[in-house]
Amino acid sequence: MKGSKAKKSKNVLPGFGLSMGFTIAYLSLIVLIPLAGVFVKTTGLSWNEFWAVITNPRVIASYRISFTTSVLAALTNLVFGLLVAWVLVRYRFPGKKIIDSLVDLPFALPTAVAGIALTAIYAPNGWVGSLLEPLGLKVAYTQLGITIALIFIGIPFVVRTVQPVLQDFEKDTEEAAVMLGAYRWRTFWKVIFPELLPALLTGFTLAFARGIGEYGSVVFISGNMPMKTEIAPLLIMTKLEQFDYKGATAIALVMLIISFLLLLLINFMQWRISRRTIAE
Amino acid sequence: MAGAVTAHLSQEASKRPKHITESAGVRWLLISIALVFLSLAVVMPLVSVFIEAFKKGFDVYKAAITDPDALSALRLTLFVALIAVPLNAVFGISAAWAISKFRFKGKNFLITLIDLPFAVSPVISGMIYILLFGAQGFLGPWLDKHDIQIVFALPGIVLATIFVTVPFVARELIPLMQAQGVQEEEAAAVLGAKGWQIFWRITLPNIKWGLLYGVILSNARAMGEFGAVSVVSGHIRGETNTLPLHIEILYNEYQFSASFAVASLLVMLAVLTLLVKALFEWKTNQGASHEKLN
């Protein structure tokens, strides 16, 4: 009792007021107040105007394209991200350190550079594009191209959320499963996979959230055809260039709400993971 | 979110007894699939930038990166990063200090707020400053009267870049400082050290590698930011064009080799960032194994 009280009234460390004050002031000025502007600006629209903008067929098509390509890319990353994380944590092979570093490349590489590089590779005359062309498979300037750009962008998110969980996984649990006569595959599905699930879901959501908002790596490879390969962020850009600020804000508001919900979900899942590890 | 990116490969994890690992065949199959996936998805784009850049020879490459417009874009990019990165580093240290050294209500909420710029589309990150400072914006008429230009000019580019890179240093430092705890600082405080003395002598040496990586990463993101900067820049050649915007212009003008040549500069920056990260991990691992020995 005394101990916990001492801990509470405790802190001998200085600087709480200063650091907290600066943090809140900086966040408010740079992030919160400008973001609030979007919400205030849309109140300038009547409900009918707002509804007309966001239910315009071209806008709906752009949401649908952003959504489906992001889901497909995140699913691909879920499978291959788990595989990469597994291989990096559990096996030894030459060049492992370099491979591990490369996973972060999409995180450090400017999106526009990724965009032009992927377009060059998957264009009909590119390295991969020219191989797929005779098979009748078009990648650049289609939704498949958008998906590939989003796969590139999303790789680190799944690998880096799964990796630490896999690293901390107790050998004992697996040992026990083996003792009880479980086969390797069964051990994976029944013992390891359930433990990894929260991390996998977090990685999926992170990659998905990033994919929905992604702009730079997509605009080059997508071809930007309205109704076909026009993503939602690009439509906002187009509206801004036409000085249609109200239209741009309405589309942005819908995207912001989706992003906030995803962010809440991610933080909730991370809270669950950390609570579980503390409990153990 | 960036915090998730720091993971360490420990050596012992890879040595596993036979009965709880896969057979050699399965092992090599999985490794091969992972390697093929990463080569296709990550290595190929990286290599293709350099090959496309040198396709028309070294002279075209040199001409592209010494072109006056390219140089002015480089100068602008460096200048913007020089303002944005230190500000976000100070913010990151301050936020990590408050979050990791003290207990307070709403800590998780504050961390979520710091993450916000990650979740916002870069296009929206640029747009919010147009809504605030643009001609039709809230402060537009006032700024116009006083002849201050923020959007479609340097201040707008700086603001958008700061917004996009706000979380990086903070997200590197928070988990690091949380793991280190408060004992060392408290001991110093009990022995009579002043606040700044504690920070400079104890905390900073402890976090220097994490801080360096955070700074380098936010620098790479600041110099490479495309969507947000594109919205607020106004695309005035030689004036408000950053390197990524210059790459876009060259690309749209079908000057592919020149475009990839400029892009290769940013690729080198990204590779440097990864090298610093490897160094950071090596240093932390070294510290960890040193502690274990003691």
Coordinates of C-alpha atoms in Angstrom, one line a residue:
Chain A
M1 CA 0.0 0.0 0.0
K2 CA 2.7 2.4 1.1
G3 CA 4.8 1.3 -1.9
S4 CA 2.1 2.0 -4.4
K5 CA 1.3 5.3 -2.9
A6 CA 4.9 6.3 -3.0
K7 CA 5.0 5.3 -6.6
K8 CA 2.0 7.4 -7.4
S9 CA 3.1 10.6 -5.7
K10 CA 6.6 9.7 -6.6
N11 CA 8.1 11.2 -9.7
V12 CA 11.3 12.8 -8.8
L13 CA 12.0 13.5 -12.5
P14 CA 11.5 17.0 -13.8
G15 CA 10.1 18.3 -17.0
F16 CA 6.6 16.8 -17.2
G17 CA 4.9 20.2 -17.6
L18 CA 7.4 21.4 -20.2
S19 CA 7.5 18.3 -22.4
M20 CA 3.8 17.6 -22.1
G21 CA 3.0 21.3 -22.8
F22 CA 5.2 21.4 -25.9
T23 CA 4.0 18.1 -27.2
I24 CA 0.3 19.1 -27.0
A25 CA 0.9 22.6 -28.4
Y26 CA 2.9 21.2 -31.3
L27 CA 0.4 18.5 -32.1
S28 CA -2.4 20.9 -32.0
L29 CA -0.8 23.5 -34.2
I30 CA 0.6 21.1 -36.8
V31 CA -1.9 18.3 -36.8
L32 CA -5.1 18.7 -34.9
I33 CA -6.2 22.3 -35.8
P34 CA -5.5 21.9 -39.5
L35 CA -7.3 18.5 -39.6
A36 CA -10.3 20.0 -37.8
G37 CA -10.5 22.4 -40.8
V38 CA -11.8 19.6 -42.9
F39 CA -14.7 19.0 -40.6
V40 CA -15.5 22.7 -40.4
K41 CA -15.3 23.2 -44.1
T42 CA -17.7 20.4 -44.8
T43 CA -20.3 22.0 -42.5
G44 CA -20.4 24.7 -45.2
L45 CA -22.1 22.0 -47.4
S46 CA -25.7 21.1 -46.9
W47 CA -26.4 17.5 -46.3
N48 CA -27.9 17.2 -49.8
E49 CA -24.8 18.7 -51.4
F50 CA -22.5 16.5 -49.4
W51 CA -24.6 13.4 -50.3
A52 CA -24.6 14.4 -54.0
V53 CA -20.8 14.6 -54.0
I54 CA -20.1 11.3 -52.3
T55 CA -22.7 9.3 -54.2
N56 CA -21.6 10.5 -57.6
P57 CA -20.9 7.4 -59.7
R58 CA -17.3 8.4 -60.4
V59 CA -16.6 9.0 -56.6
I60 CA -18.2 5.7 -55.7
A61 CA -16.1 3.9 -58.4
S62 CA -13.0 5.5 -56.9
Y63 CA -13.8 4.3 -53.4
R64 CA -14.5 0.9 -54.7
I65 CA -11.2 0.7 -56.6
S66 CA -9.2 2.0 -53.6
F67 CA -11.0 -0.5 -51.4
T68 CA -10.7 -3.6 -53.5
T69 CA -7.1 -3.0 -54.5
S70 CA -6.1 -2.3 -50.9
V71 CA -7.8 -5.4 -49.6
L72 CA -6.2 -7.6 -52.3
A73 CA -2.7 -6.1 -51.7
A74 CA -3.1 -6.5 -47.9
L75 CA -4.2 -10.1 -48.3
T76 CA -1.2 -10.9 -50.5
N77 CA 1.0 -9.3 -47.9
L78 CA -0.6 -11.2 -45.2
V79 CA 0.4 -14.5 -46.7
F80 CA 3.9 -13.5 -48.0
G81 CA 4.6 -11.2 -45.0
L82 CA 4.0 -14.2 -42.6
L83 CA 6.2 -16.4 -44.7
V84 CA 9.0 -13.8 -44.8
A85 CA 8.8 -13.2 -41.1
W86 CA 8.8 -16.9 -40.4
V87 CA 11.9 -17.5 -42.6
L88 CA 13.7 -14.5 -41.0
V89 CA 13.0 -15.5 -37.4
R90 CA 13.3 -19.3 -37.6
Y91 CA 15.9 -20.3 -40.2
R92 CA 19.5 -19.5 -40.8
F93 CA 20.7 -18.8 -44.3
P94 CA 23.4 -16.7 -46.0
G95 CA 22.5 -13.1 -46.5
K96 CA 19.8 -13.1 -43.9
K97 CA 20.8 -9.7 -42.4
I98 CA 20.6 -8.1 -45.8
I99 CA 17.2 -9.6 -46.6
D100 CA 16.0 -8.4 -43.2
S101 CA 17.1 -4.8 -44.0
L102 CA 15.5 -4.9 -47.5
V103 CA 12.1 -5.5 -45.9
D104 CA 12.2 -1.9 -44.8
L105 CA 13.0 -0.5 -48.2
P106 CA 9.4 0.4 -49.2
F107 CA 9.2 2.4 -45.9
A108 CA 12.3 4.4 -46.8
L109 CA 11.9 4.8 -50.5
P110 CA 10.1 7.9 -51.8
T111 CA 6.7 6.8 -53.2
A112 CA 7.2 8.6 -56.5
V113 CA 10.4 6.7 -57.1
A114 CA 8.6 3.4 -56.3
G115 CA 5.8 4.5 -58.7
I116 CA 8.0 5.1 -61.7
A117 CA 10.2 2.1 -61.1
L118 CA 7.2 -0.3 -60.9
T119 CA 5.6 1.3 -64.0
A120 CA 8.9 0.8 -65.9
I121 CA 8.9 -2.9 -64.9
Y122 CA 5.3 -3.7 -65.6
A123 CA 4.7 -1.5 -68.6
P124 CA 4.1 -3.5 -71.8
N125 CA 7.7 -3.0 -72.8
G126 CA 9.1 -3.5 -69.3
W127 CA 11.0 -6.5 -67.8
V128 CA 8.0 -8.3 -66.5
G129 CA 5.3 -6.5 -68.6
S130 CA 6.8 -7.8 -71.8
L131 CA 6.8 -11.4 -70.5
L132 CA 3.1 -11.1 -69.4
E133 CA 1.9 -9.3 -72.5
P134 CA 1.9 -12.4 -74.8
L135 CA -0.2 -14.2 -72.1
G136 CA -2.8 -11.5 -72.5
L137 CA -2.1 -10.2 -68.9
K138 CA -1.9 -6.4 -68.6
V139 CA -0.5 -5.1 -65.4
A140 CA 0.4 -1.4 -65.8
Y141 CA -2.6 0.9 -66.3
T142 CA -5.0 -1.7 -64.8
Q143 CA -6.3 -2.4 -61.3
L144 CA -3.7 -5.2 -61.1
G145 CA -1.0 -2.6 -61.4
I146 CA -2.5 -0.6 -58.5
T147 CA -2.6 -3.7 -56.4
I148 CA 1.1 -4.4 -57.2
A149 CA 2.1 -0.9 -56.1
L150 CA 0.1 -1.4 -52.9
I151 CA 1.8 -4.8 -52.3
F152 CA 5.2 -3.0 -52.5
I153 CA 4.1 -0.3 -50.1
G154 CA 2.5 -2.7 -47.5
I155 CA 5.2 -5.4 -47.2
P156 CA 7.0 -3.9 -44.1
F157 CA 3.8 -3.6 -42.1
V158 CA 2.9 -7.2 -42.0
V159 CA 6.5 -8.5 -41.6
R160 CA 7.4 -6.1 -38.9
T161 CA 4.3 -6.7 -36.8
V162 CA 4.5 -10.5 -37.0
Q163 CA 8.3 -10.7 -36.5
P164 CA 8.6 -9.7 -32.8
V165 CA 5.6 -11.9 -31.8
L166 CA 7.2 -14.9 -33.6
Q167 CA 10.5 -14.1 -31.9
D168 CA 9.1 -14.1 -28.4
F169 CA 7.1 -17.3 -29.1
E170 CA 8.0 -19.8 -26.4
K171 CA 9.7 -23.0 -27.6
D172 CA 8.0 -24.8 -24.7
T173 CA 4.5 -24.5 -26.1
E174 CA 5.7 -26.1 -29.4
E175 CA 7.6 -28.7 -27.5
A176 CA 4.5 -29.6 -25.6
A177 CA 2.5 -29.9 -28.8
V178 CA 5.1 -32.2 -30.2
M179 CA 5.2 -34.3 -27.0
L180 CA 1.4 -34.7 -27.3
G181 CA 2.0 -36.2 -30.7
A182 CA 1.0 -33.3 -32.9
Y183 CA 2.4 -33.1 -36.4
R184 CA 4.3 -30.1 -37.5
W185 CA 1.5 -28.8 -39.7
R186 CA -1.1 -29.4 -37.0
T187 CA 1.2 -27.6 -34.4
F188 CA 1.3 -24.6 -36.7
W189 CA -2.4 -24.4 -37.2
K190 CA -3.5 -25.2 -33.7
V191 CA -0.7 -23.7 -31.6
I192 CA 1.3 -21.1 -33.4
F193 CA -1.3 -19.6 -35.8
P194 CA -3.8 -18.6 -33.1
E195 CA -1.0 -16.8 -31.2
L196 CA 0.0 -14.9 -34.3
L197 CA -3.5 -13.9 -35.3
P198 CA -3.7 -10.6 -33.5
A199 CA -0.3 -9.5 -35.0
L200 CA -1.4 -10.7 -38.4
L201 CA -4.7 -8.7 -38.2
T202 CA -2.8 -5.6 -37.0
G203 CA -0.4 -5.9 -39.9
F204 CA -3.2 -6.5 -42.3
T205 CA -5.1 -3.4 -41.1
L206 CA -1.9 -1.3 -41.2
A207 CA -1.2 -2.3 -44.8
F208 CA -4.8 -1.8 -45.7
A209 CA -5.0 1.7 -44.1
R210 CA -1.8 2.7 -45.9
G211 CA -3.1 1.4 -49.2
I212 CA -6.4 3.3 -49.1
G213 CA -4.6 6.6 -48.7
E214 CA -1.6 5.9 -50.9
Y215 CA -1.0 8.3 -53.8
G216 CA 2.6 8.6 -55.1
S217 CA 3.4 5.0 -55.9
V218 CA 0.0 4.4 -57.5
V219 CA -0.6 7.4 -59.8
F220 CA 2.1 6.4 -62.3
I221 CA 1.2 2.8 -62.7
S222 CA -2.6 3.2 -62.6
G223 CA -3.2 5.2 -65.8
N224 CA -5.9 7.2 -63.9
M225 CA -8.9 6.4 -66.0
P226 CA -12.1 7.6 -64.4
M227 CA -14.4 4.7 -63.3
K228 CA -11.6 2.2 -64.1
T229 CA -8.3 3.0 -62.4
E230 CA -8.9 6.3 -60.6
I231 CA -8.2 6.0 -56.9
A232 CA -9.9 8.2 -54.3
P233 CA -6.9 10.3 -53.3
L234 CA -6.4 11.1 -57.0
L235 CA -9.9 12.3 -57.3
I236 CA -9.4 14.6 -54.4
M237 CA -6.3 15.9 -56.2
T238 CA -8.3 16.5 -59.4
K239 CA -11.0 18.3 -57.5
L240 CA -8.4 20.5 -55.8
E241 CA -6.8 21.4 -59.2
Q242 CA -10.2 22.4 -60.5
F243 CA -10.7 24.6 -57.3
D244 CA -13.7 22.5 -56.3
Y245 CA -12.7 22.6 -52.7
K246 CA -16.1 21.6 -51.4
G247 CA -16.1 18.4 -53.5
A248 CA -12.6 17.6 -52.4
T249 CA -13.4 18.1 -48.8
A250 CA -16.5 15.9 -48.9
I251 CA -14.5 13.0 -50.4
A252 CA -11.7 13.6 -48.0
L253 CA -14.1 13.6 -45.0
V254 CA -15.3 10.1 -45.9
M255 CA -11.7 8.9 -46.2
L256 CA -10.7 10.5 -42.9
I257 CA -13.5 8.8 -41.1
I258 CA -12.5 5.4 -42.5
S259 CA -8.9 6.1 -41.5
F260 CA -9.8 7.1 -38.0
L261 CA -11.9 4.0 -37.6
L262 CA -9.0 1.8 -38.8
L263 CA -6.6 3.6 -36.5
L264 CA -8.8 3.0 -33.5
L265 CA -9.1 -0.7 -34.5
I266 CA -5.3 -1.0 -34.8
N267 CA -4.7 0.6 -31.4
F268 CA -7.4 -1.6 -29.9
M269 CA -5.7 -4.7 -31.3
Q270 CA -2.3 -3.6 -30.1
W271 CA -3.7 -2.9 -26.7
R272 CA -5.1 -6.5 -26.7
I273 CA -1.7 -7.9 -27.7
S274 CA 0.2 -6.0 -25.0
R275 CA -2.4 -6.9 -22.4
R276 CA -2.0 -10.6 -23.3
T277 CA 1.8 -10.4 -23.0
I278 CA 1.5 -8.7 -19.6
A279 CA -0.9 -11.3 -18.4
E280 CA 1.6 -14.0 -19.4
Chain B
M1 CA 3.1 2.4 -36.5
A2 CA 6.7 3.1 -37.2
G3 CA 7.5 1.6 -33.8
A4 CA 6.5 -1.7 -35.2
V5 CA 9.3 -1.5 -37.7
T6 CA 12.0 -2.0 -35.1
A7 CA 12.5 -5.7 -34.6
H8 CA 15.7 -7.5 -33.8
L9 CA 16.9 -10.8 -35.1
S10 CA 18.3 -12.7 -32.2
Q11 CA 20.9 -15.3 -32.9
E12 CA 19.6 -18.0 -30.6
A13 CA 16.1 -18.0 -32.1
S14 CA 17.4 -19.5 -35.3
K15 CA 19.1 -22.5 -33.6
R16 CA 16.2 -24.8 -33.0
P17 CA 16.1 -28.5 -32.0
K18 CA 15.1 -30.8 -34.8
H19 CA 11.7 -31.8 -33.5
I20 CA 10.3 -28.3 -33.5
T21 CA 11.5 -27.2 -36.9
E22 CA 10.6 -28.2 -40.4
S23 CA 12.5 -30.8 -42.5
A24 CA 15.4 -29.4 -44.6
G25 CA 13.3 -29.7 -47.8
V26 CA 10.4 -27.7 -46.4
R27 CA 12.8 -25.2 -44.9
W28 CA 14.6 -24.5 -48.2
L29 CA 11.3 -24.4 -50.1
L30 CA 9.9 -21.7 -47.7
I31 CA 13.2 -19.7 -47.8
S32 CA 13.1 -19.9 -51.6
I33 CA 9.6 -18.6 -51.9
A34 CA 10.3 -15.8 -49.5
L35 CA 13.4 -14.8 -51.5
V36 CA 11.7 -14.9 -54.8
F37 CA 8.8 -12.8 -53.4
L38 CA 11.2 -10.2 -52.0
S39 CA 13.3 -10.1 -55.2
L40 CA 10.3 -9.5 -57.4
A41 CA 8.6 -7.1 -55.1
V42 CA 11.5 -5.1 -53.6
V43 CA 14.9 -5.8 -55.2
M44 CA 13.7 -5.5 -58.8
P45 CA 12.3 -2.0 -58.4
L46 CA 15.5 -0.9 -56.7
V47 CA 17.8 -2.3 -59.4
S48 CA 15.6 -1.0 -62.2
V49 CA 16.0 2.6 -61.1
F50 CA 19.7 2.4 -61.7
I51 CA 19.5 0.5 -64.9
E52 CA 16.9 3.0 -66.4
A53 CA 19.0 5.9 -65.1
F54 CA 22.2 4.8 -66.9
K55 CA 20.4 3.4 -70.0
K56 CA 21.5 6.4 -72.2
G57 CA 24.9 6.5 -70.7
F58 CA 26.7 8.4 -68.0
D59 CA 26.6 11.7 -69.8
V60 CA 22.8 11.8 -69.8
Y61 CA 22.9 10.8 -66.2
K62 CA 25.3 13.6 -65.3
A63 CA 23.4 16.1 -67.4
A64 CA 20.2 15.2 -65.6
I65 CA 21.5 15.6 -62.1
T66 CA 23.4 18.8 -62.8
D67 CA 20.5 20.5 -64.7
P68 CA 19.7 23.9 -63.1
D69 CA 16.1 22.8 -62.4
A70 CA 17.3 19.6 -60.7
L71 CA 19.8 21.5 -58.6
S72 CA 17.3 24.0 -57.5
A73 CA 14.9 21.2 -56.7
L74 CA 17.7 19.5 -54.7
R75 CA 18.4 22.8 -52.8
L76 CA 14.7 23.2 -52.0
T77 CA 14.4 19.6 -50.8
L78 CA 17.4 19.9 -48.5
F79 CA 16.2 23.2 -47.2
V80 CA 12.8 21.9 -46.3
A81 CA 14.2 18.8 -44.6
L82 CA 16.6 21.1 -42.7
I83 CA 13.6 22.8 -41.1
A84 CA 11.2 19.9 -40.8
V85 CA 13.5 17.2 -39.4
P86 CA 15.0 19.1 -36.4
L87 CA 11.5 20.4 -35.4
N88 CA 10.1 16.9 -35.4
A89 CA 13.2 15.6 -33.6
V90 CA 12.6 18.0 -30.8
F91 CA 8.9 17.1 -30.8
G92 CA 9.7 13.4 -30.8
I93 CA 12.1 13.7 -27.8
S94 CA 9.6 15.8 -25.9
A95 CA 6.7 13.5 -26.6
A96 CA 8.8 10.4 -25.7
W97 CA 10.0 12.0 -22.5
A98 CA 6.4 12.8 -21.4
I99 CA 5.0 9.4 -22.4
S100 CA 7.8 7.2 -21.2
K101 CA 8.9 8.8 -17.9
F102 CA 5.6 9.8 -16.4
R103 CA 2.2 8.2 -15.7
F104 CA -0.9 10.0 -16.8
K105 CA -4.4 9.4 -18.0
G106 CA -5.1 9.3 -21.7
K107 CA -1.5 8.2 -22.6
N108 CA -2.8 5.7 -25.2
F109 CA -5.0 8.4 -26.7
L110 CA -2.0 10.7 -27.0
I111 CA -0.1 8.0 -28.8
T112 CA -3.0 7.6 -31.2
L113 CA -3.0 11.3 -31.9
I114 CA 0.7 11.2 -32.7
D115 CA 0.0 8.4 -35.1
L116 CA -2.7 10.3 -36.9
P117 CA -0.6 11.6 -39.8
F118 CA 0.3 8.0 -40.7
A119 CA -3.4 7.2 -41.2
V120 CA -4.2 10.3 -43.2
S121 CA -3.7 10.1 -47.0
P122 CA -0.9 12.4 -48.1
V123 CA -3.2 14.2 -50.5
I124 CA -5.4 15.1 -47.5
S125 CA -2.4 16.1 -45.5
G126 CA -1.6 18.7 -48.2
M127 CA -5.3 19.7 -48.6
I128 CA -5.8 20.8 -45.0
Y129 CA -3.3 23.6 -45.5
I130 CA -5.0 24.8 -48.6
L131 CA -8.3 24.9 -46.6
L132 CA -6.5 26.9 -43.9
F133 CA -4.3 29.2 -45.9
G134 CA -5.5 29.1 -49.5
A135 CA -7.3 32.0 -51.3
Q136 CA -10.7 30.5 -50.3
G137 CA -9.4 29.3 -47.0
F138 CA -10.1 30.5 -43.4
L139 CA -7.1 32.7 -43.2
G140 CA -6.8 33.4 -46.9
P141 CA -8.3 36.9 -47.1
W142 CA -6.2 38.1 -44.1
L143 CA -3.0 36.6 -45.5
D144 CA -3.8 38.2 -48.9
K145 CA -4.3 41.6 -47.3
H146 CA -0.9 41.4 -45.6
D147 CA 0.8 40.0 -48.7
I148 CA 1.8 36.7 -47.1
Q149 CA 1.9 33.6 -49.2
I150 CA 1.8 30.2 -47.6
V151 CA 0.4 27.7 -50.0
F152 CA 1.9 27.4 -53.4
A153 CA 5.1 28.7 -51.8
L154 CA 7.9 27.6 -49.5
P155 CA 6.0 27.8 -46.1
G156 CA 3.3 25.5 -47.4
I157 CA 5.8 22.9 -48.5
V158 CA 7.5 23.0 -45.1
L159 CA 4.2 22.7 -43.2
A160 CA 3.0 19.7 -45.3
T161 CA 6.4 18.0 -44.9
I162 CA 6.3 18.5 -41.1
F163 CA 2.8 17.1 -40.9
V164 CA 3.7 14.0 -42.8
T165 CA 6.8 13.3 -40.7
V166 CA 5.5 14.2 -37.2
P167 CA 5.3 10.6 -35.9
F168 CA 8.7 9.1 -37.0
V169 CA 11.1 10.2 -34.2
A170 CA 8.5 9.9 -31.5
R171 CA 7.5 6.4 -32.6
E172 CA 11.2 5.2 -32.6
L173 CA 11.9 6.7 -29.2
I174 CA 8.7 5.9 -27.2
P175 CA 9.2 2.1 -27.2
L176 CA 13.0 2.5 -26.7
M177 CA 12.6 4.8 -23.7
Q178 CA 9.8 2.8 -22.2
A179 CA 12.0 -0.3 -22.3
Q180 CA 14.8 1.6 -20.6
G181 CA 12.6 2.7 -17.7
V182 CA 13.3 5.5 -15.3
Q183 CA 15.8 4.1 -12.8
E184 CA 18.9 5.7 -14.2
E185 CA 17.3 9.1 -14.4
E186 CA 15.8 8.8 -10.9
A187 CA 19.1 7.8 -9.5
A188 CA 20.7 10.9 -11.0
A189 CA 17.8 13.1 -9.8
V190 CA 18.2 11.7 -6.2
L191 CA 21.9 12.5 -6.4
G192 CA 21.0 16.1 -7.2
A193 CA 21.3 16.4 -11.0
K194 CA 19.2 19.1 -12.6
G195 CA 16.7 18.3 -15.3
W196 CA 18.8 19.2 -18.4
Q197 CA 21.8 17.6 -16.8
I198 CA 19.9 14.3 -16.5
F199 CA 18.8 14.6 -20.1
W200 CA 22.2 15.4 -21.6
R201 CA 24.2 13.0 -19.4
I202 CA 21.9 10.0 -19.0
T203 CA 19.0 10.0 -21.4
L204 CA 20.6 11.2 -24.6
P205 CA 23.5 8.8 -24.5
N206 CA 21.0 6.0 -23.9
I207 CA 18.8 6.9 -26.8
K208 CA 21.3 8.2 -29.3
W209 CA 21.2 5.3 -31.8
G210 CA 17.4 5.2 -31.8
L211 CA 17.3 9.0 -32.2
L212 CA 19.7 8.8 -35.1
Y213 CA 17.6 6.2 -36.8
G214 CA 14.4 8.2 -36.2
V215 CA 16.0 11.3 -37.6
I216 CA 17.4 9.6 -40.7
L217 CA 14.1 7.9 -41.3
S218 CA 12.1 11.1 -41.0
N219 CA 14.7 12.8 -43.2
A220 CA 14.2 10.2 -45.9
R221 CA 10.4 10.6 -45.7
A222 CA 10.7 14.4 -45.6
M223 CA 12.9 14.5 -48.7
G224 CA 10.8 11.9 -50.5
E225 CA 7.3 13.2 -49.7
F226 CA 5.3 13.5 -52.8
G227 CA 1.5 13.6 -52.4
A228 CA 1.2 16.2 -49.7
V229 CA 3.9 18.4 -51.2
S230 CA 2.4 18.1 -54.6
V231 CA -0.9 19.5 -53.4
V232 CA 0.6 22.6 -51.8
S233 CA 3.6 23.3 -54.1
G234 CA 2.0 24.9 -57.1
H235 CA 4.6 23.2 -59.3
I236 CA 6.6 26.3 -60.2
R237 CA 9.8 25.1 -61.9
G238 CA 13.0 26.2 -60.3
E239 CA 11.0 27.7 -57.4
T240 CA 8.6 25.4 -55.7
N241 CA 9.6 22.0 -57.1
T242 CA 11.1 19.5 -54.8
L243 CA 13.1 16.5 -56.0
P244 CA 10.1 14.1 -56.1
L245 CA 8.0 16.7 -58.0
H246 CA 10.9 17.2 -60.4
I247 CA 11.0 13.4 -61.0
E248 CA 7.3 13.5 -61.9
I249 CA 7.7 16.4 -64.3
L250 CA 10.5 14.7 -66.2
Y251 CA 8.6 11.5 -66.3
N252 CA 5.5 13.1 -67.7
E253 CA 7.7 14.8 -70.3
Y254 CA 8.9 11.3 -71.4
Q255 CA 12.5 12.2 -70.3
F256 CA 12.7 8.8 -68.6
S257 CA 16.4 8.5 -68.2
A258 CA 16.7 11.9 -66.6
S259 CA 13.7 11.1 -64.4
F260 CA 15.3 7.9 -63.2
A261 CA 18.7 9.6 -62.8
V262 CA 17.2 12.1 -60.3
A263 CA 15.3 9.2 -58.7
S264 CA 18.5 7.3 -58.1
L265 CA 19.7 10.1 -55.8
L266 CA 16.7 9.4 -53.6
V267 CA 17.2 5.7 -53.8
M268 CA 20.7 6.2 -52.4
L269 CA 19.2 8.2 -49.6
A270 CA 16.8 5.3 -48.9
V271 CA 19.7 2.7 -48.9
L272 CA 21.7 5.0 -46.5
T273 CA 18.7 5.0 -44.2
L274 CA 18.6 1.2 -44.2
L275 CA 22.3 1.1 -43.4
V276 CA 21.9 3.4 -40.4
K277 CA 19.0 1.2 -39.2
A278 CA 21.3 -1.9 -39.4
L279 CA 23.9 0.0 -37.4
F280 CA 21.3 1.0 -34.8
E281 CA 20.2 -2.6 -34.4
W282 CA 23.7 -3.8 -34.2
K283 CA 24.5 -1.2 -31.5
T284 CA 21.3 -2.1 -29.5
N285 CA 22.0 -5.8 -29.8
Q286 CA 25.5 -5.2 -28.6
G287 CA 24.2 -3.2 -25.6
A288 CA 21.8 -6.0 -24.8
S289 CA 24.4 -8.8 -24.9
H290 CA 26.8 -6.7 -22.9
E291 CA 24.1 -6.3 -20.2
K292 CA 23.6 -10.1 -20.3
L293 CA 27.2 -10.7 -19.7
N294 CA 27.2 -8.4 -16.7

